[in-house]
Coordinates of C-alpha atoms in Angstrom, one line a residue:
M16 CA 0.0 0.0 0.0
R17 CA 1.3 3.4 -0.9
Q18 CA 2.1 6.0 1.7
P19 CA -0.2 9.0 2.1
V20 CA 1.1 12.6 1.2
V21 CA -1.2 15.7 1.4
V22 CA -0.5 18.6 -0.9
V23 CA -2.2 22.0 0.1
G24 CA -2.8 24.3 -2.8
S25 CA -3.4 24.0 -6.6
G26 CA -1.2 26.7 -8.2
I27 CA 1.8 25.8 -10.1
A28 CA 3.8 24.6 -7.1
G29 CA 1.0 22.5 -5.7
L30 CA 0.2 20.9 -9.1
I31 CA 3.7 20.0 -10.0
A32 CA 4.3 18.5 -6.4
A33 CA 1.1 16.5 -6.6
L34 CA 1.7 15.3 -10.1
E35 CA 5.4 14.1 -9.4
L36 CA 4.6 12.6 -6.0
S37 CA 1.8 10.6 -7.5
R38 CA 4.5 8.4 -9.2
G39 CA 5.2 7.0 -5.7
Y40 CA 2.6 8.1 -3.1
A41 CA -1.0 8.1 -2.5
V42 CA -1.5 11.8 -3.0
T43 CA -4.3 14.0 -1.8
L44 CA -4.6 17.5 -3.1
V45 CA -6.4 20.1 -1.0
T46 CA -7.7 23.3 -2.4
K47 CA -10.1 25.7 -0.9
A48 CA -11.7 26.7 -4.2
R49 CA -11.8 25.0 -7.7
L50 CA -8.7 23.2 -8.8
A51 CA -7.9 25.8 -11.3
D52 CA -8.4 28.9 -8.9
S53 CA -4.9 30.1 -7.8
N54 CA -2.7 33.0 -8.0
T55 CA -0.8 31.2 -10.8
R56 CA -3.7 31.7 -13.3
W57 CA -3.3 35.6 -13.0
A58 CA 0.4 35.6 -13.7
Q59 CA 0.7 37.7 -17.0
G60 CA 4.4 38.6 -17.8
G61 CA 5.8 35.2 -17.9
I62 CA 8.5 32.9 -16.5
A63 CA 12.2 33.9 -16.7
A64 CA 14.8 31.2 -17.8
V65 CA 18.0 31.0 -19.8
M66 CA 16.8 29.4 -23.1
F67 CA 18.8 31.4 -25.6
E68 CA 22.5 31.4 -26.7
D69 CA 23.0 35.1 -26.1
D70 CA 22.1 34.6 -22.4
S71 CA 23.8 32.8 -19.6
V72 CA 22.9 31.2 -16.4
E73 CA 25.6 33.4 -14.8
E74 CA 24.0 36.5 -15.9
H75 CA 20.5 35.3 -14.5
I76 CA 22.1 34.5 -11.2
A77 CA 23.8 38.1 -11.1
D78 CA 20.5 39.8 -12.1
T79 CA 18.7 37.8 -9.4
L80 CA 21.2 38.6 -6.7
R81 CA 21.3 42.4 -7.6
A82 CA 17.5 42.7 -7.4
G83 CA 17.6 40.9 -4.0
A84 CA 19.4 43.9 -2.3
G85 CA 22.1 41.7 -0.6
L86 CA 19.7 39.2 1.0
C87 CA 19.4 36.4 -1.5
Q88 CA 21.1 33.1 -0.7
R89 CA 23.4 32.3 -3.5
G90 CA 23.1 28.6 -3.3
P91 CA 19.3 28.4 -3.9
V92 CA 19.7 31.2 -6.6
E93 CA 22.3 29.1 -8.5
I94 CA 20.0 26.0 -8.3
L95 CA 17.0 28.3 -9.6
C96 CA 18.9 29.5 -12.6
A97 CA 20.7 26.4 -13.5
E98 CA 17.8 24.1 -13.1
G99 CA 15.2 26.3 -14.6
P100 CA 15.7 25.6 -18.4
E101 CA 15.1 21.9 -17.9
R102 CA 12.0 22.5 -15.9
I103 CA 10.8 24.7 -18.6
R104 CA 11.2 21.8 -21.1
D105 CA 9.0 19.8 -18.6
L106 CA 6.2 22.2 -19.0
I107 CA 6.5 22.0 -22.8
R108 CA 6.2 18.3 -22.5
L109 CA 3.1 18.6 -20.5
G110 CA 1.6 20.7 -23.1
V111 CA 2.2 24.4 -22.1
A112 CA 2.4 26.1 -25.5
F113 CA 4.8 29.0 -25.0
D114 CA 4.5 31.8 -27.5
Q115 CA 6.8 31.5 -30.7
Q116 CA 8.2 34.0 -33.0
Q117 CA 9.6 32.8 -36.4
G118 CA 9.6 29.2 -35.1
V119 CA 11.4 29.9 -32.0
L120 CA 10.4 30.7 -28.5
A121 CA 9.3 34.3 -28.1
R122 CA 10.8 36.3 -25.2
G123 CA 10.2 39.6 -23.5
L124 CA 12.3 42.1 -21.3
E125 CA 11.3 42.8 -17.7
A126 CA 12.8 45.3 -15.1
A127 CA 16.2 44.4 -13.7
H128 CA 17.0 41.8 -16.4
S129 CA 20.1 42.2 -18.4
H130 CA 18.6 40.1 -21.1
A131 CA 15.2 39.4 -22.8
R132 CA 14.6 36.0 -21.1
V133 CA 10.9 36.2 -20.0
L134 CA 8.9 33.3 -21.8
H135 CA 5.1 33.9 -22.3
A136 CA 2.1 32.0 -23.5
G137 CA -1.2 33.4 -24.9
G138 CA 0.4 36.9 -24.9
D139 CA -0.3 37.8 -21.4
A140 CA -1.9 34.6 -20.2
T141 CA 1.1 32.7 -19.1
G142 CA 0.0 31.7 -15.8
L143 CA -3.5 30.6 -17.1
S144 CA -1.7 28.5 -19.9
I145 CA 0.5 26.7 -17.2
E146 CA -2.3 26.3 -14.8
L147 CA -4.8 24.6 -17.3
A148 CA -2.1 22.4 -18.6
L149 CA -1.1 21.3 -15.1
V150 CA -4.7 20.8 -14.0
E151 CA -5.3 18.5 -17.0
A152 CA -2.2 16.4 -16.1
V153 CA -3.3 16.1 -12.4
R154 CA -6.8 15.2 -13.3
A155 CA -5.4 12.4 -15.5
A156 CA -3.0 11.2 -12.7
K157 CA -3.7 9.2 -9.7
V158 CA -4.4 12.1 -7.3
R159 CA -7.4 12.5 -5.1
V160 CA -8.5 16.0 -5.3
L161 CA -10.6 17.8 -2.6
E162 CA -11.9 21.0 -4.0
H163 CA -13.6 23.6 -1.8
T164 CA -12.0 22.1 1.2
F165 CA -10.4 24.6 3.7
A166 CA -7.1 23.5 5.5
C167 CA -7.5 24.3 9.2
D168 CA -4.3 23.2 11.0
L169 CA -1.6 20.7 10.9
V170 CA -1.7 17.8 13.0
L171 CA 1.3 17.3 15.2
R172 CA 2.5 14.2 17.1
D173 CA 5.8 14.1 19.1
G174 CA 7.1 17.2 17.2
R175 CA 6.3 15.7 13.8
V176 CA 3.6 16.8 11.3
T177 CA 1.4 13.8 10.7
G178 CA -1.5 15.1 8.9
L179 CA -4.0 17.9 8.3
D180 CA -7.4 18.9 9.6
V181 CA -9.8 20.3 7.0
L182 CA -13.3 21.7 6.6
L183 CA -15.3 20.0 3.8
P184 CA -17.7 21.9 1.5
Q185 CA -20.7 21.1 3.7
G186 CA -18.9 22.2 7.0
A187 CA -18.0 18.8 8.3
R188 CA -14.5 18.4 9.6
E189 CA -12.1 15.6 8.5
R190 CA -8.7 14.6 9.8
L191 CA -6.3 13.6 6.7
L192 CA -3.5 11.6 8.1
A193 CA -0.3 11.7 6.1
D194 CA 3.3 10.7 6.3
A195 CA 4.2 14.1 4.9
V196 CA 2.4 17.4 4.2
V197 CA 3.5 19.7 1.5
L198 CA 2.3 23.3 1.8
A199 CA 1.8 25.1 -1.8
S200 CA -0.8 27.4 -0.6
G201 CA 0.5 30.7 -2.0
G202 CA 0.6 34.2 -0.5
A203 CA -1.4 36.7 1.4
G204 CA -2.3 39.6 -0.8
E205 CA -5.5 39.9 1.1
L206 CA -3.5 41.5 3.9
Y207 CA -3.6 44.8 2.0
R208 CA -6.2 47.2 0.8
H209 CA -4.8 47.1 -2.6
T210 CA -3.6 43.9 -4.2
T211 CA -3.2 42.2 -7.5
N212 CA -4.0 38.8 -5.8
P213 CA -7.3 36.9 -6.0
A214 CA -9.4 36.6 -3.0
V215 CA -8.0 33.2 -2.1
A216 CA -4.7 34.6 -1.2
T217 CA -5.1 34.7 2.5
G218 CA -1.7 33.2 3.9
D219 CA -3.6 30.1 5.3
G220 CA -0.5 27.8 4.8
V221 CA 2.0 30.2 6.3
A222 CA -0.3 30.8 9.3
M223 CA -1.0 26.9 9.9
A224 CA 2.9 26.5 9.8
L225 CA 3.4 29.3 12.3
R226 CA 0.8 28.0 14.6
A227 CA 2.4 24.6 14.5
G228 CA 5.8 26.1 15.5
A229 CA 7.6 26.2 12.2
Q230 CA 10.0 29.0 11.4
L231 CA 9.2 31.7 9.1
A232 CA 11.7 34.2 7.4
D233 CA 11.9 37.5 5.7
V234 CA 8.3 38.2 6.4
E235 CA 8.7 41.9 6.5
F236 CA 9.5 41.9 2.7
Y237 CA 6.2 42.3 0.7
Q238 CA 6.6 43.2 -3.0
F239 CA 4.2 45.9 -4.4
H240 CA 3.7 45.8 -8.0
P241 CA 4.0 49.3 -9.5
T242 CA 1.2 49.1 -12.1
A243 CA -2.3 47.9 -11.1
L244 CA -5.2 49.4 -12.9
A245 CA -6.6 52.1 -10.8
S246 CA -10.2 51.1 -11.1
E247 CA -12.9 50.6 -8.5
S248 CA -15.3 48.9 -11.0
M249 CA -13.4 45.4 -10.8
P250 CA -15.5 42.2 -10.6
R251 CA -14.4 40.4 -7.5
V252 CA -13.8 37.1 -9.5
L253 CA -10.6 39.1 -10.7
P254 CA -7.9 40.1 -8.5
G255 CA -8.7 43.2 -6.4
N256 CA -6.7 45.6 -8.7
F257 CA -6.1 44.1 -12.2
L258 CA -2.3 43.9 -12.9
I259 CA -0.8 45.6 -15.8
S260 CA 2.1 43.5 -16.5
E261 CA 5.8 44.8 -16.2
A262 CA 6.1 43.3 -19.9
V263 CA 4.2 46.3 -21.0
R264 CA 6.9 48.8 -19.7
G265 CA 9.5 46.3 -21.2
D266 CA 8.0 46.9 -24.6
G267 CA 8.2 50.6 -24.3
A268 CA 5.4 52.0 -22.3
V269 CA 6.3 54.9 -19.8
L270 CA 4.9 56.3 -16.6
L271 CA 3.5 59.9 -16.6
D272 CA 2.4 62.3 -13.8
A273 CA -1.0 64.0 -13.7
Q274 CA 0.3 66.7 -16.1
G275 CA 1.5 64.1 -18.7
R276 CA 5.2 64.4 -17.8
R277 CA 7.7 61.3 -17.3
F278 CA 9.1 61.2 -13.7
M279 CA 10.9 58.0 -13.3
Q280 CA 13.9 59.3 -15.2
S281 CA 15.0 61.6 -12.4
L282 CA 14.6 58.8 -9.8
H283 CA 16.7 55.9 -11.4
A284 CA 19.0 55.4 -14.5
D285 CA 16.7 52.6 -15.5
A286 CA 13.6 54.8 -15.3
E287 CA 10.4 52.7 -15.7
L288 CA 12.5 49.5 -15.8
A289 CA 14.2 50.1 -12.5
P290 CA 13.6 47.4 -9.7
R291 CA 10.1 46.9 -8.5
D292 CA 10.4 48.7 -5.2
V293 CA 12.2 51.6 -6.8
V294 CA 9.2 52.2 -9.3
A295 CA 6.5 51.4 -6.7
R296 CA 8.1 53.9 -4.2
G297 CA 8.5 56.5 -7.1
I298 CA 4.9 56.1 -8.0
A299 CA 3.8 56.4 -4.5
M300 CA 5.8 59.6 -3.9
Q301 CA 4.3 61.0 -7.2
M302 CA 0.8 60.2 -6.1
A303 CA 1.4 61.9 -2.7
A304 CA 2.7 64.9 -4.6
Q305 CA -0.5 65.1 -6.6
N306 CA -3.0 64.6 -3.7
G307 CA -3.5 60.9 -4.1
Q308 CA -4.3 60.9 -7.9
P309 CA -3.0 57.8 -9.7
V310 CA -0.1 58.3 -12.2
L311 CA -0.6 57.2 -15.8
L312 CA 0.8 54.3 -17.9
D313 CA 1.2 55.6 -21.4
A314 CA 1.4 52.6 -23.9
T315 CA -0.2 54.5 -26.9
K316 CA 3.1 54.4 -29.0
L317 CA 3.0 50.7 -29.0
G318 CA -0.2 50.8 -31.3
A319 CA -3.7 49.1 -31.2
E320 CA -2.8 46.0 -33.0
F321 CA 0.4 45.2 -31.0
L322 CA -1.4 45.9 -27.6
R323 CA -4.2 43.6 -28.7
E324 CA -2.1 40.8 -30.0
R325 CA 0.7 40.9 -27.3
F326 CA -1.5 41.6 -24.3
P327 CA -5.0 40.4 -25.0
T328 CA -6.1 40.0 -21.5
I329 CA -5.0 43.5 -20.5
D330 CA -6.4 44.9 -23.6
K331 CA -9.9 43.4 -22.9
A332 CA -9.6 44.3 -19.1
C333 CA -9.1 48.0 -20.2
R334 CA -11.8 47.9 -22.8
D335 CA -14.2 46.3 -20.3
R336 CA -13.7 49.3 -18.1
G337 CA -14.2 51.9 -20.8
L338 CA -10.5 52.6 -21.3
D339 CA -8.8 52.6 -24.7
W340 CA -5.1 52.2 -23.7
A341 CA -4.3 52.4 -27.4
T342 CA -5.2 56.0 -27.6
Q343 CA -5.0 57.3 -24.0
P344 CA -2.8 56.7 -20.8
V345 CA -4.5 54.7 -18.2
P346 CA -4.5 55.3 -14.5
V347 CA -2.3 52.9 -12.3
T348 CA -1.3 52.5 -8.7
P349 CA 0.9 50.2 -6.7
A350 CA -0.6 47.1 -5.1
A351 CA 0.6 44.2 -2.9
H352 CA 1.8 41.5 -5.3
Y353 CA 4.2 38.9 -4.0
W354 CA 5.5 37.9 -0.6
M355 CA 9.4 37.2 -0.5
G356 CA 8.9 35.9 3.1
G357 CA 7.2 32.7 4.2
V358 CA 7.8 29.2 5.7
R359 CA 11.7 28.8 6.0
T360 CA 12.9 25.8 4.0
D361 CA 16.1 24.5 2.5
V362 CA 16.6 23.8 -1.2
W363 CA 14.5 20.5 -1.0
G364 CA 11.5 22.2 0.5
R365 CA 12.1 20.9 4.1
T366 CA 11.0 23.0 7.0
S367 CA 12.1 23.3 10.5
L368 CA 9.2 20.8 11.4
P369 CA 9.8 17.0 10.4
G370 CA 7.2 15.9 8.1
L371 CA 6.3 19.3 6.7
F372 CA 7.4 20.7 3.4
A373 CA 6.7 24.0 1.7
V374 CA 7.2 25.1 -1.9
G375 CA 6.0 28.3 -3.8
E376 CA 5.1 31.6 -2.5
V377 CA 4.3 30.0 0.8
A378 CA 7.8 29.0 1.3
C379 CA 10.9 31.2 1.8
T380 CA 13.8 29.5 0.0
G381 CA 16.2 32.5 0.2
V382 CA 16.0 33.0 -3.6
H383 CA 14.2 36.3 -3.7
G384 CA 15.9 38.1 -0.8
A385 CA 14.5 41.6 -0.1
N386 CA 13.0 42.0 -3.6
R387 CA 12.0 39.4 -6.2
L388 CA 13.3 39.8 -9.7
A389 CA 10.5 39.9 -12.1
S390 CA 9.1 36.5 -13.5
N391 CA 11.3 34.4 -11.2
S392 CA 8.3 33.5 -9.0
L393 CA 6.8 30.9 -11.3
L394 CA 10.2 29.5 -12.0
E395 CA 11.0 29.2 -8.2
S396 CA 7.7 27.4 -7.8
L397 CA 8.5 25.0 -10.6
V398 CA 12.0 24.3 -9.6
F399 CA 11.6 23.8 -5.9
A400 CA 8.3 21.8 -6.2
W401 CA 10.1 19.4 -8.5
R402 CA 13.1 19.2 -6.0
C403 CA 10.8 18.5 -3.1
A404 CA 8.9 15.8 -4.9
Q405 CA 12.2 14.2 -6.1
L406 CA 13.6 14.1 -2.5
L407 CA 10.5 12.3 -1.1
L408 CA 10.6 10.0 -4.1
D409 CA 14.2 9.1 -3.7
E410 CA 14.6 9.1 0.0
G411 CA 11.2 8.6 1.5
V412 CA 9.0 10.6 4.0
G413 CA 11.9 10.6 6.6
A414 CA 14.2 12.2 4.0
G415 CA 17.1 14.1 5.6
A416 CA 17.4 16.5 8.5
W417 CA 16.7 20.3 8.5
P418 CA 19.9 22.1 8.4
E419 CA 20.7 24.1 11.4
A420 CA 19.8 27.9 11.3
A421 CA 22.6 30.2 10.1
A422 CA 24.5 31.6 13.0
E423 CA 23.8 35.3 11.9
A424 CA 20.0 34.7 11.8
R425 CA 18.1 36.5 14.5
T426 CA 15.0 34.8 16.1
L427 CA 11.9 36.8 16.9
E428 CA 9.4 35.2 19.3
Q429 CA 5.8 36.3 18.6
E430 CA 3.1 35.6 21.3
V431 CA -0.6 35.7 20.4
A432 CA -3.0 37.6 22.7
R433 CA -6.5 36.8 22.7
T434 CA -8.9 39.6 23.4
A435 CA -12.5 40.2 23.0
A436 CA -12.6 42.6 20.0
M437 CA -13.1 40.4 16.8
V438 CA -11.0 41.5 13.6
D439 CA -12.6 43.1 10.7
R440 CA -10.9 42.3 7.5
G441 CA -11.4 45.7 5.9
R442 CA -10.1 47.5 9.0
L443 CA -6.9 45.2 9.0
Q444 CA -6.4 45.7 5.3
R445 CA -6.5 49.6 5.8
L446 CA -4.4 49.3 8.8
M447 CA -1.6 47.1 6.9
W448 CA -1.6 49.5 3.8
S449 CA -1.1 52.5 6.0
A450 CA 1.4 51.1 8.4
A451 CA 3.1 48.2 6.8
G452 CA 2.8 49.1 3.1
I453 CA 5.2 50.7 0.5
E454 CA 6.6 53.2 3.0
R455 CA 7.0 52.5 6.8
L456 CA 7.6 54.4 10.0
G457 CA 8.4 53.2 13.4
E458 CA 5.8 55.2 15.2
K459 CA 3.1 54.0 12.8
L460 CA 4.4 50.3 13.0
A461 CA 4.3 50.5 16.8
G462 CA 0.7 51.9 16.6
A463 CA -0.3 49.0 14.3
A464 CA 1.2 46.3 16.6
A465 CA -0.9 47.7 19.5
Q466 CA -3.9 47.6 17.4
L467 CA -3.3 44.1 16.1
A468 CA -2.9 42.9 19.7
A469 CA -6.2 44.3 20.5
W470 CA -8.0 42.0 18.0
R471 CA -8.6 38.5 18.0
G472 CA -9.8 36.1 15.2
A473 CA -12.0 32.9 15.1
T474 CA -10.6 29.5 15.5
S475 CA -11.6 26.4 13.7
A476 CA -12.8 24.9 16.9
E477 CA -15.4 27.6 17.2
S478 CA -16.5 28.5 13.6
A479 CA -16.8 26.8 10.3
D480 CA -17.2 30.1 8.4
V481 CA -14.2 30.0 6.0
R482 CA -14.1 33.9 5.5
A483 CA -13.7 34.3 9.3
L484 CA -11.0 31.6 9.4
E485 CA -9.1 33.2 6.6
T486 CA -9.4 36.7 8.4
A487 CA -8.0 35.1 11.6
N488 CA -5.0 33.7 9.5
L489 CA -4.4 37.2 8.2
L490 CA -4.4 38.7 11.6
E491 CA -1.8 36.4 12.8
L492 CA 0.4 37.0 9.8
A493 CA 0.0 40.8 10.1
R494 CA 1.4 40.5 13.6
V495 CA 4.7 38.8 12.6
I496 CA 5.0 41.2 9.5
V497 CA 4.7 44.3 11.8
A498 CA 7.1 42.7 14.4
A499 CA 9.7 41.9 11.8
A500 CA 9.3 45.4 10.2
L501 CA 9.8 47.0 13.3
A502 CA 13.0 44.9 14.1
R503 CA 14.5 45.6 10.6
K504 CA 15.7 49.3 11.4
E505 CA 17.1 49.9 7.8
S506 CA 15.7 50.2 4.3
R507 CA 16.4 47.2 2.1
G508 CA 14.6 46.2 -1.1
A509 CA 10.8 46.1 -0.6
H510 CA 11.1 47.2 3.0
F511 CA 11.4 51.0 3.3
R512 CA 11.7 52.8 6.6
E513 CA 11.2 56.6 6.4
D514 CA 13.0 56.7 9.8
Y515 CA 15.7 54.4 8.7
P516 CA 16.3 55.2 5.0
E517 CA 19.8 53.7 4.6
T518 CA 20.7 50.1 4.3
Q519 CA 22.8 48.8 7.1
P520 CA 25.5 46.2 6.2
A521 CA 25.1 44.5 9.7
L522 CA 21.4 43.6 8.8
A523 CA 22.3 41.7 5.7
H524 CA 20.7 38.7 7.0
S525 CA 17.1 37.1 7.4
L526 CA 15.1 37.6 10.7
V527 CA 13.6 34.4 11.7
V528 CA 10.1 34.4 13.2
Q529 CA 8.9 31.6 15.4
Q530 CA 5.8 31.6 17.7
R531 CA 6.6 30.6 21.2
V532 CA 3.5 28.3 21.7
A533 CA 1.8 26.5 19.0
V534 CA -2.0 27.0 19.2
P535 CA -3.9 23.6 18.5
C536 CA -6.8 23.6 16.0

């Protein structure tokens, strides 16, 4: 009889892990929405990999390290860039039809890349193309899929993860016993008032791991995408703020202030193609200078035909909102996009808890450092989900031991206070946007910490309301993000402190967060 393994999440990382593990294990994949609903499907720009002779792995490594602002771990970065090309070929074998130009793979340029190396599919529907191909492969494999099933908490026995407690669609609870649990449940964009993430991105996997006593790392580093469409008429089936891919700027679009003047040229030599944290802060500063009005993205010189063919999803989204981006600039604003931090892992997906693995955005491999290089996220999910599955296939569920924490890492202990005031998600999102958003200040962070301590969230023992449980998870994650942001008294990558605007060499290391007492489900 094959040993049971549970995978949580159905984005690229979860689907790859489940698909590979099904070759040797009895795999159950748990997803709280439909199988095809994940952050992956909204990824527009593409996936970065060295697939061309005029590029090199060494240059991809250098670009990734440079974007990470001194906090990337070189070993994982080397693995990402060296193994990426073969994993891309895996996707092609699985049926992902990357766009081609004159019989060869088409490629785009994005910010902070020294070469055009970003592959895309369906123009700006790369994530959707990958998601659908992998969903079809998983459906055809021997994988038990539990849709509309909410993962509540990890099951612990003698310090080892031995399963997962879930809420089934009708509200009944079930305990899934497993020899290993692989978290692939994505990020937590719903922490913020403005986000490019879909509503399912509530950080459930990271919160479960935190409650179980697993180590988290780099949680203070949240990347804000510079250009989300500034429209309040967005259907909620789409991400809260519709993303306008960085590839649009890579193809020549520029940013304008309210008077129609370019402003990024005075802030960075690479102007609109500066690292994302630089562009996001530049836009935020400009918006503040014009009383909160959005800035404008001008893609008109690219032409209607090019925009329609290269970016069909964005083109339709603009037109659906009465915006003709081929003839007039469109309003954009920064929005929470990608969490560099997460459950701390090694390069095989192992966490600090035996029996628990983490891959994709839920994990912190050390690849992204303080600021993710554009289009490295899908690649990280692909590479490290594959490696995690291979480790379990080759060595079994007891594979290896967690490497000891680096000597320079600092551990923050976070206690959870339970009080009478129930958290409201809208208030939480506004607080996080104001205090722990693009620009941060110690005084505001301290005030946010006090407010977060005065709220409590529901537990799965007292509620079967999925939204309430998601909001409770967001509250726990907000607390650790604010605590880490207070502790990092410098500005680095996506973390900018107005009261500590300089980067401090002594802080060129990860902060490790671990909850003192695990809270049972």
